[in-house]
Structures are given as structure tokens and as C-alpha cells.
Coordinates of C-alpha atoms and ligand atoms in Angstrom, one line a residue:
X36 CA 14.9 -11.8 -12.6
X37 CA 11.5 -12.0 -14.1
X38 CA 8.2 -10.4 -14.8
X39 CA 5.1 -11.6 -12.8
X40 CA 1.6 -11.8 -14.4
X41 CA -1.7 -12.3 -12.6
X42 CA -4.0 -13.2 -15.6
X43 CA -7.5 -13.1 -14.3
X44 CA -6.4 -15.2 -11.4
X45 CA -9.3 -16.3 -9.2
X46 CA -9.4 -18.0 -5.8
X47 CA -12.7 -19.5 -4.4
X48 CA -12.1 -21.1 -1.1
X49 CA -13.9 -24.5 -0.6
X50 CA -17.4 -23.9 0.9
X51 CA -17.6 -20.4 -0.4
X52 CA -19.4 -19.1 -3.5
X53 CA -17.8 -15.6 -3.5
X54 CA -14.2 -15.4 -4.8
X55 CA -11.7 -14.2 -2.2
X56 CA -9.7 -12.9 -5.2
X57 CA -11.8 -12.2 -8.3
X58 CA -10.1 -12.2 -11.8
X59 CA -7.0 -10.4 -10.6
X60 CA -5.2 -8.8 -13.6
X61 CA -1.8 -7.3 -12.9
X62 CA 1.4 -7.3 -14.9
X63 CA 4.5 -6.6 -12.8
X64 CA 7.7 -5.6 -14.6
X65 CA 11.1 -7.1 -14.2
X66 CA 12.7 -5.7 -11.1
X67 CA 9.6 -3.8 -10.0
X68 CA 8.4 -3.3 -6.4
X69 CA 4.7 -3.8 -6.4
X70 CA 2.7 -3.3 -3.3
X71 CA -0.7 -4.9 -2.7
X72 CA -2.8 -2.9 -0.3
X73 CA -6.3 -2.9 1.0
X74 CA -8.4 -3.4 4.2
X75 CA -8.4 -6.6 6.2
X76 CA -10.0 -9.5 4.3
X77 CA -9.7 -7.9 0.8
X78 CA -7.6 -10.8 -0.6
X79 CA -4.0 -9.5 -0.3
X80 CA -2.5 -12.7 1.3
X81 CA -4.6 -14.9 -0.9
X82 CA -3.2 -13.2 -4.0
X83 CA 0.3 -13.6 -2.7
X84 CA -0.2 -17.2 -1.7
X85 CA -1.6 -18.0 -5.2
X86 CA 1.7 -16.6 -6.6
X87 CA 3.6 -18.6 -4.1
X88 CA 1.8 -21.8 -5.0
X89 CA 0.4 -22.1 -1.4
X90 CA -3.2 -21.6 -2.6
X91 CA -5.0 -23.3 -5.6
X92 CA -5.9 -21.0 -8.5
X93 CA -9.5 -21.8 -9.5
X94 CA -9.6 -19.6 -12.6
X95 CA -7.1 -17.7 -14.8
X96 CA -3.4 -18.1 -14.7
X97 CA -0.2 -16.9 -13.0
X98 CA 3.1 -16.5 -14.9
X99 CA 6.6 -15.8 -13.8
X100 CA 8.6 -14.6 -16.8
X101 CA 7.4 -16.9 -19.7
X102 CA 6.7 -19.8 -17.4
X103 CA 3.1 -20.6 -16.6
X104 CA 3.4 -21.5 -12.9
X105 CA -0.4 -21.8 -12.2
X106 CA -0.2 -25.4 -11.2
X107 CA 3.5 -25.8 -10.2
X108 CA 4.4 -26.7 -6.6
X109 CA 6.0 -23.8 -4.6
X110 CA 9.5 -25.3 -4.7
X111 CA 9.5 -25.1 -8.5
X112 CA 8.6 -21.5 -8.8
X113 CA 11.9 -19.9 -7.9
X114 CA 10.4 -17.5 -5.3
X115 CA 11.3 -16.6 -1.7
X116 CA 8.8 -15.5 0.9
X117 CA 9.1 -13.3 4.0
X118 CA 6.1 -13.5 6.3
X119 CA 4.7 -11.5 9.2
X120 CA 5.7 -14.3 11.5
X121 CA 9.1 -15.0 10.2
X122 CA 9.8 -17.6 12.9
X123 CA 13.5 -18.1 13.0
X124 CA 14.9 -21.4 14.4
X125 CA 15.7 -20.4 18.0
X126 CA 18.5 -23.1 18.5
X127 CA 20.4 -22.1 15.3
X128 CA 22.7 -19.2 14.9
X129 CA 21.9 -16.3 12.6
X130 CA 24.3 -17.8 9.9
X131 CA 22.6 -21.2 10.1
X132 CA 19.1 -19.6 10.0
X133 CA 20.1 -17.7 6.9
X134 CA 21.7 -20.7 5.1
X135 CA 19.2 -23.3 6.1
X136 CA 17.3 -23.4 2.8
X137 CA 20.6 -23.8 0.9
X138 CA 21.6 -26.6 3.2
X139 CA 18.3 -28.4 2.5
X140 CA 18.9 -27.9 -1.2
X141 CA 22.3 -29.7 -0.9
X142 CA 24.5 -26.7 -1.6
X143 CA 28.1 -27.2 -0.3
X144 CA 29.2 -25.6 3.0
X145 CA 31.8 -23.2 1.5
X146 CA 29.3 -21.8 -1.0
X147 CA 26.6 -21.5 1.7
X148 CA 29.1 -19.6 3.9
X149 CA 30.0 -17.2 1.1
X150 CA 26.3 -16.5 0.2
X151 CA 25.4 -15.9 3.9
X152 CA 28.3 -13.6 4.4
X153 CA 27.4 -11.6 1.3
X154 CA 23.8 -11.3 2.5
X155 CA 24.9 -10.4 6.0
X156 CA 27.0 -7.6 4.6
X157 CA 24.1 -6.2 2.6
X158 CA 21.9 -6.4 5.6
X159 CA 24.4 -5.1 8.1
X160 CA 24.3 -8.4 10.1
X161 CA 28.0 -9.5 9.8
X162 CA 28.7 -9.0 13.5
X163 CA 25.7 -11.0 14.5
X164 CA 26.2 -14.1 12.4
X165 CA 27.2 -16.3 15.4
X166 CA 24.4 -15.1 17.7
X167 CA 21.1 -16.9 18.4
X168 CA 17.9 -15.0 17.4
X169 CA 16.9 -14.4 21.0
X170 CA 20.0 -12.1 21.3
X171 CA 18.8 -9.8 18.5
X172 CA 16.4 -6.9 18.4
X173 CA 13.1 -7.1 16.5
X174 CA 14.6 -5.2 13.6
X175 CA 17.7 -7.4 13.4
X176 CA 15.5 -10.5 13.4
X177 CA 13.5 -9.1 10.6
X178 CA 16.7 -8.6 8.7
X179 CA 17.7 -12.2 9.3
X180 CA 14.4 -13.2 7.8
X181 CA 15.2 -11.0 4.8
X182 CA 18.6 -12.7 4.7
X183 CA 17.0 -16.1 4.4
X184 CA 15.2 -14.9 1.3
X185 CA 18.2 -13.1 -0.2
X186 CA 20.6 -16.0 0.0
X187 CA 18.3 -18.1 -2.3
X188 CA 18.7 -15.5 -5.0
X189 CA 15.1 -16.1 -6.2
X190 CA 13.5 -14.6 -9.3
X191 CA 10.8 -13.1 -7.1
X192 CA 10.5 -11.9 -3.5
X193 CA 7.1 -12.2 -1.8
X194 CA 6.5 -10.4 1.4
X195 CA 3.4 -10.5 3.5
X196 CA 3.3 -7.7 6.2
X197 CA 6.9 -8.3 7.1
X198 CA 7.1 -5.2 9.3
X199 CA 3.9 -5.7 11.4
X200 CA 5.7 -7.0 14.4
X201 CA 8.0 -4.0 14.7
X202 CA 7.3 -0.9 16.7
X203 CA 6.3 2.3 14.8
X204 CA 9.7 3.9 14.6
X205 CA 11.5 0.7 13.5
X206 CA 8.8 0.1 10.9
X207 CA 9.6 3.4 9.3
X208 CA 13.4 2.8 9.2
X209 CA 13.1 -0.8 8.1
X210 CA 10.7 0.0 5.3
X211 CA 13.3 2.4 3.9
X212 CA 16.0 -0.3 4.2
X213 CA 13.8 -2.9 2.5
X214 CA 12.9 -0.5 -0.4
X215 CA 16.5 0.5 -1.0
X216 CA 17.8 -3.1 -0.7
X217 CA 15.2 -4.2 -3.2
X218 CA 16.3 -1.5 -5.6
X219 CA 19.9 -2.5 -5.2
X220 CA 19.2 -6.2 -5.8
X221 CA 16.7 -5.5 -8.6
X222 CA 14.6 -8.5 -7.8
X223 CA 11.0 -8.3 -8.7
X224 CA 9.0 -8.0 -5.4
X225 CA 5.4 -8.3 -4.5
X226 CA 4.8 -6.8 -1.0
X227 CA 1.6 -7.0 1.0
X228 CA 0.5 -4.4 3.6
X229 CA -2.7 -2.9 4.9
X230 CA -0.9 0.4 5.6
X231 CA -1.4 2.9 2.8
X232 CA 1.5 5.0 3.9
X233 CA 3.8 2.0 3.7
X234 CA 2.4 1.3 0.2
X235 CA 2.9 4.8 -1.1
X236 CA 6.4 5.1 0.3
X237 CA 7.7 1.7 -0.8
X238 CA 6.1 0.8 -4.1
X239 CA 7.1 1.6 -7.6
X240 CA 3.4 0.9 -8.2
X241 CA 0.6 0.2 -5.8
X242 CA -2.4 -2.1 -6.4
X243 CA -5.5 -1.4 -4.2
X244 CA -7.8 -4.3 -3.6
X245 CA -11.3 -4.3 -2.1
X246 CA -13.5 -7.4 -1.6
X247 CA -11.2 -9.4 -3.8
X248 CA -11.5 -6.9 -6.7
X249 CA -8.6 -4.8 -8.0
X250 CA -9.6 -1.1 -7.7
X251 CA -6.6 0.6 -9.3
X252 CA -3.0 -0.2 -10.0
X253 CA -0.8 2.9 -10.4
X254 CA 2.3 4.8 -9.3
X255 CA 2.0 6.3 -5.8
X256 CA 1.8 9.8 -7.4
X257 CA -1.1 8.9 -9.8
X258 CA -2.9 7.0 -7.1
X259 CA -2.8 10.1 -4.9
X260 CA -3.5 12.6 -7.6
X261 CA -6.1 10.7 -9.6
X262 CA -7.9 8.0 -7.5
X263 CA -10.0 6.0 -9.9
X264 CA -13.0 5.8 -7.6
X265 CA -14.5 6.8 -4.3
X266 CA -13.0 3.8 -2.4
X267 CA -9.4 4.6 -3.5
X268 CA -10.0 8.3 -2.8
X269 CA -11.0 7.6 0.8
X270 CA -8.4 4.8 1.3
X271 CA -5.2 6.5 0.0
X272 CA -4.1 9.6 2.0
X273 CA -4.1 10.5 5.7
X274 CA -6.1 12.3 7.0
X275 CA -8.5 11.0 4.3
X276 CA -9.8 13.1 1.4
X277 CA -12.9 15.1 2.3
X278 CA -15.8 13.7 0.3
X279 CA -18.9 15.8 0.0
X280 CA -22.1 15.0 -1.9
X281 CA -23.2 18.2 -3.7
X282 CA -25.8 19.1 -6.4
X283 CA -24.9 19.4 -10.0
X284 CA -25.3 22.9 -11.5
X285 CA -24.6 24.7 -14.8
X286 CA -20.9 24.6 -15.6
X287 CA -19.9 22.5 -12.7
X288 CA -20.9 21.5 -9.2
X289 CA -21.8 23.7 -6.3
X290 CA -19.5 23.5 -3.3
X291 CA -20.8 26.0 -0.8
X292 CA -20.6 29.4 -2.4
X293 CA -17.9 28.1 -4.9
X294 CA -18.5 26.4 -8.1
X295 CA -16.1 23.5 -8.8
X296 CA -15.6 23.4 -12.6
X297 CA -16.2 20.0 -14.2
X298 CA -16.1 19.1 -17.8
X299 CA -19.5 18.7 -19.4
X300 CA -18.5 15.4 -20.8
X301 CA -17.7 14.0 -17.4
X302 CA -21.1 15.0 -16.0
X303 CA -23.0 13.7 -19.1
X304 CA -22.0 10.2 -18.2
X305 CA -24.1 10.4 -15.0
X306 CA -27.8 10.9 -14.6
X307 CA -27.4 11.5 -10.9
X308 CA -28.7 14.8 -9.5
X309 CA -25.7 15.0 -7.2
X310 CA -22.0 14.1 -7.4
X311 CA -19.4 13.5 -4.7
X312 CA -16.7 16.1 -4.7
X313 CA -13.3 15.2 -3.1
X314 CA -10.9 17.7 -1.7
X315 CA -7.7 16.7 0.2
X316 CA -7.1 18.5 3.5
X317 CA -4.1 20.3 2.0
X318 CA -6.0 21.6 -1.0
X319 CA -8.2 24.2 0.6
X320 CA -7.3 27.9 0.6
X321 CA -8.4 29.8 3.6
X322 CA -10.3 32.9 2.6
X323 CA -10.6 36.1 4.8
X324 CA -12.8 36.3 7.9
X325 CA -15.6 38.1 6.1
X326 CA -15.4 36.2 2.8
X327 CA -18.5 34.8 1.2
X328 CA -16.5 32.3 -0.8
X329 CA -16.4 28.6 -0.3
X330 CA -17.6 27.0 2.9
X331 CA -17.8 28.3 6.4
X332 CA -16.2 25.7 8.7
X333 CA -16.6 25.8 12.5
X334 CA -13.4 24.7 14.1
X335 CA -13.9 21.8 16.6
X336 CA -10.4 20.5 17.1
X337 CA -6.9 21.6 16.0
X338 CA -4.2 19.0 15.7
X339 CA -0.8 20.7 15.7
X340 CA 2.1 18.9 14.0
X341 CA 4.6 21.7 14.2
X342 CA 5.2 22.3 10.5
X343 CA 1.5 22.4 9.9
X344 CA -1.8 21.7 11.6
X345 CA -5.0 19.9 10.8
X346 CA -8.3 21.6 11.6
X347 CA -11.2 19.3 12.2
X348 CA -14.4 21.2 11.7
X349 CA -18.0 21.1 10.8
X350 CA -19.7 22.8 7.9
X351 CA -23.2 22.8 6.4
X352 CA -23.8 21.3 3.0
X353 CA -27.3 21.1 1.6
X354 CA -28.8 21.7 5.0
X355 CA -26.8 18.9 6.6
X356 CA -23.9 19.1 9.0
X357 CA -20.7 17.7 7.5
X358 CA -17.3 17.1 9.0
X359 CA -14.2 18.5 7.2
X360 CA -10.5 18.3 7.7
X361 CA -8.4 21.2 6.5
X362 CA -4.6 21.6 6.7
X363 CA -3.3 25.0 7.6
X364 CA 0.2 26.4 8.2
X365 CA 1.6 25.7 11.7
X366 CA 2.0 29.4 12.4
X367 CA -1.6 30.2 11.3
X368 CA -3.6 28.1 13.6
X369 CA -7.3 29.1 14.1
X370 CA -8.9 29.2 17.6
X371 CA -11.3 26.4 18.6
X372 CA -14.9 27.6 18.0
X373 CA -13.9 30.2 15.4
X374 CA -15.1 30.1 11.8
X375 CA -12.8 29.4 8.8
X376 CA -13.8 30.1 5.2
X377 CA -12.3 27.5 3.0
X378 CA -12.2 27.4 -0.8
X379 CA -11.2 24.3 -2.7
X380 CA -8.1 25.1 -4.8
X381 CA -8.8 25.0 -8.5
X382 CA -7.4 22.0 -10.3
X383 CA -7.2 20.1 -7.0
X384 CA -10.7 18.8 -6.8
X385 CA -11.9 15.4 -7.6
X386 CA -15.4 14.5 -8.8
X387 CA -17.0 11.1 -8.4
X388 CA -20.3 9.6 -9.4
X389 CA -22.2 9.2 -6.1
X390 CA -24.1 6.1 -7.3
X391 CA -21.2 4.1 -8.9
X392 CA -18.2 5.7 -7.2
X393 CA -16.4 6.1 -10.5
X394 CA -14.2 9.1 -11.1
X395 CA -15.9 11.7 -13.4
X396 CA -13.3 14.5 -13.4
X397 CA -10.1 13.9 -15.4
Ligands
ATP690 N1 -8.3 -20.9 4.2 C1 -9.4 -20.1 4.0 N2 -10.6 -20.7 3.9 C2 -11.7 -19.9 3.6 N3 -11.7 -18.6 3.5 C3 -10.5 -18.0 3.6 C4 -9.3 -18.7 3.9 N4 -8.3 -17.8 3.9 C5 -8.9 -16.6 3.7 N5 -10.2 -16.7 3.5 C6 -11.1 -15.6 3.3 O1 -10.7 -14.9 2.0 C7 -10.8 -13.5 2.1 C8 -9.5 -12.9 1.8 O2 -8.6 -13.3 2.9 P1 -7.0 -12.8 2.9 O3 -6.4 -13.6 4.0 O4 -6.5 -12.9 1.5 O5 -7.2 -11.3 3.3 P2 -6.1 -10.2 3.6 O6 -6.4 -9.1 2.6 O7 -4.7 -10.8 3.5 O8 -6.5 -9.6 5.0 P3 -5.5 -9.2 6.3 O9 -5.1 -7.8 6.0 O10 -6.5 -9.3 7.4 O11 -4.4 -10.1 6.4 C9 -11.4 -13.2 3.5 O12 -12.7 -13.0 3.4 C10 -11.1 -14.5 4.3 O13 -12.0 -14.7 5.3
MG691 MG1 -3.3 -11.1 5.0

């Protein structure tokens, strides 16, 4: 087991002037499950590949425990990787696939068998050990790929979108299995996904990347409750946080007929005339029909989910039409075309600088 440190790690691909990963700073604790998440091309795989030794590091350093591994070849780093395309050897049995790395490393047969059987037990693959991969389901194959990594008993697991070949339902069950398995084994894990739900549900902490730059690294709870900037606010959470540009007034910011209180200190750090207020769909209270509070939202579409429903509507802010999403109770669903008066719940609003995107509220 070991800690993992990205110390201003930078990757500039040949022929490019802009870093694909720019001075990445993350300290990952021993046994932690850290998820790297962000949109396509933000540098997730590059970060992971630098840690694996598959990509040169052009600046900064990478450490595993106390060892500086920045320039070590992959085989000397004591890591095991699970990729999206975890191509299993089709002509080998599950057991041989799982034990292959140990065989190459010259481990004796009895010891390989013992490790493979242990891993198979953990992964619920015991009855499939003699089958060939083609006789397995997608989820079982994915577990064999995990098994290949587990038998090596590495200091660090690296996983790059290992679930993306699975259908939606299997993804959900497998992500729970991987997360609980990781906790049981206690092996430090860096996991890459572009799916923010996967990130929030699996990670002890989540690191959000954009354009090669780390935006925030935090627990899922903090990431959701206190996004550090506009990008994270819009990226984490589904349906996304409502973000509305509004004028600054005395004692706060004006949101329709409601004033969202903001500490004076926070606003003094900006010279902008407007700020961007964020409200998650579940953080609106619906006021009475003839209320003059908050914002009047015209209901366009209602998405019913049984337990609750999402109202997709339009409101007017500063003379301009603005789309909003509001979560309501499943038994209190408004009619299409009707008007809903919504008030942002106090203490559940977020205020960001419109110009820099930085969080202003605490
Ligand atoms: N071998 C390469 N040579 C040059 N540029 C590359 C190379 N690999 C990746 N890049 C560029 O580096 C940036 C980061 O790529 P990376 O593969 O790390 O993104 P990612 O976050 O993993 O995206 P995805 O979610 O699509 O897998 C992208 O702009 C990409 O085009
Ligand atoms: Mg990638």
C-alpha cells in the first residue's frame, strides 16, 4: 500500500505547445479511492498514463509512497492497470488470463493457482475459471480484467473507464462491486471516468479536470455542496445546477423578487455589476399560485420519475428568457403551460463571479 503524489506533474505532447496536463497537484492517501473526472480531452487518461509510466512527464514529479517514480519504467512502479478495452486473451481460460502476469514474472505454478483462486473467490468467478472469455457475459469479463490486476497485489490500481463497455444496468451494479472490493482490499486506486455520477458514487474524493487544469479536488459531498467555480457547479450534478446571471444589489443579489443574501466580503472581491447565482433543481421552494415571491416559471415539460419530477420551464431574468429546472414532489406535478412561483431556499444558493467563475459565497 502507498500514497500517490502528483507534484506539479505536466505533460506536453510532442508538437504541441499547450500542456495536456498542466502542473497537476494531487496528494492521494494510502488506501484512498480517487476519481479523476472531466469532459473528453481534459487530460484524465494522460494523468493516469503519467502515473503508470506510459507517458513522459515533462515537468514536476510523481511519487508512489516515498519513491520518486517520475522516470521509472512501468514495470518498476508496482502498479496494475485496468483499461476500457481490457482485451482478454481469447484462447486462454479465465484462470490463465488472470495468472498470466505472474507466469511472465516467473512465479511458480502452485503459487499462481493459489492467488488466482483467491482473486476468483473475491470476484465471484470461481465457477468460471476453466471457461474461455467468449463464454462469459460482459460483466464477468470485466471482473476477469479486475482479477488480472488483483493477483499482482500492486501498491496502486489504475483504472481508465473500465465500465464503459457495459450496458447501463451492469455499469451501476459493477461500479458498486468495484468500490466495495477496493475498500475491502484497501489498495490505493486512481479511477478515471467522464461520468460525474460514477465519480460521486465511487470516489472517496473526486478531482475535476478541465483543459488539463485541476479545478477542484474534494469529497463528493463538498464537491456537490460547495463547487469551487462555475465549471464544477455546472459539471457536477444532474440535472445541472441552474446558473443565472443577476445584478448585485444592497445586502445581496436580486433573484427575481427574492434577494439572495451574500456576505459583503464576498461581493467586495468583485467589481462586476452582475454575479452568477446557482441553484440546484432540488433547492427551490414552490410558493403559492398568487405569490409575488421569487421567479415565475412557465412550465414547458415535466419529466416524471415516480418519486419526484423535474419541471423544465422558462422564466424572465433581466428582461431575458432563461430556462430553469425545478424538482418537485412526484404527487405535486404542475400542468404543462401553468406558472410556478419558485423561491431559492435560503442557505442553498451559490454565488459565482461572472467574469472569473470563482465561487464568491462561502
Ligand atoms: N499521443 C498524443 N499525442 C498528442 N496529443 C495527445 C495524445 N494523447 C492525447 N492527446 C491530447 O491531450 C489532451 C488530453 O487527452 P486525454 O486522452 O488525456 O483526455 P481524456 O480526458 O482522457 O479524454 P477522454 O474522456 O476522451 O478519454 C487532448 O487534447 C488530446 O487530444
Ligand atoms: Mg481518456
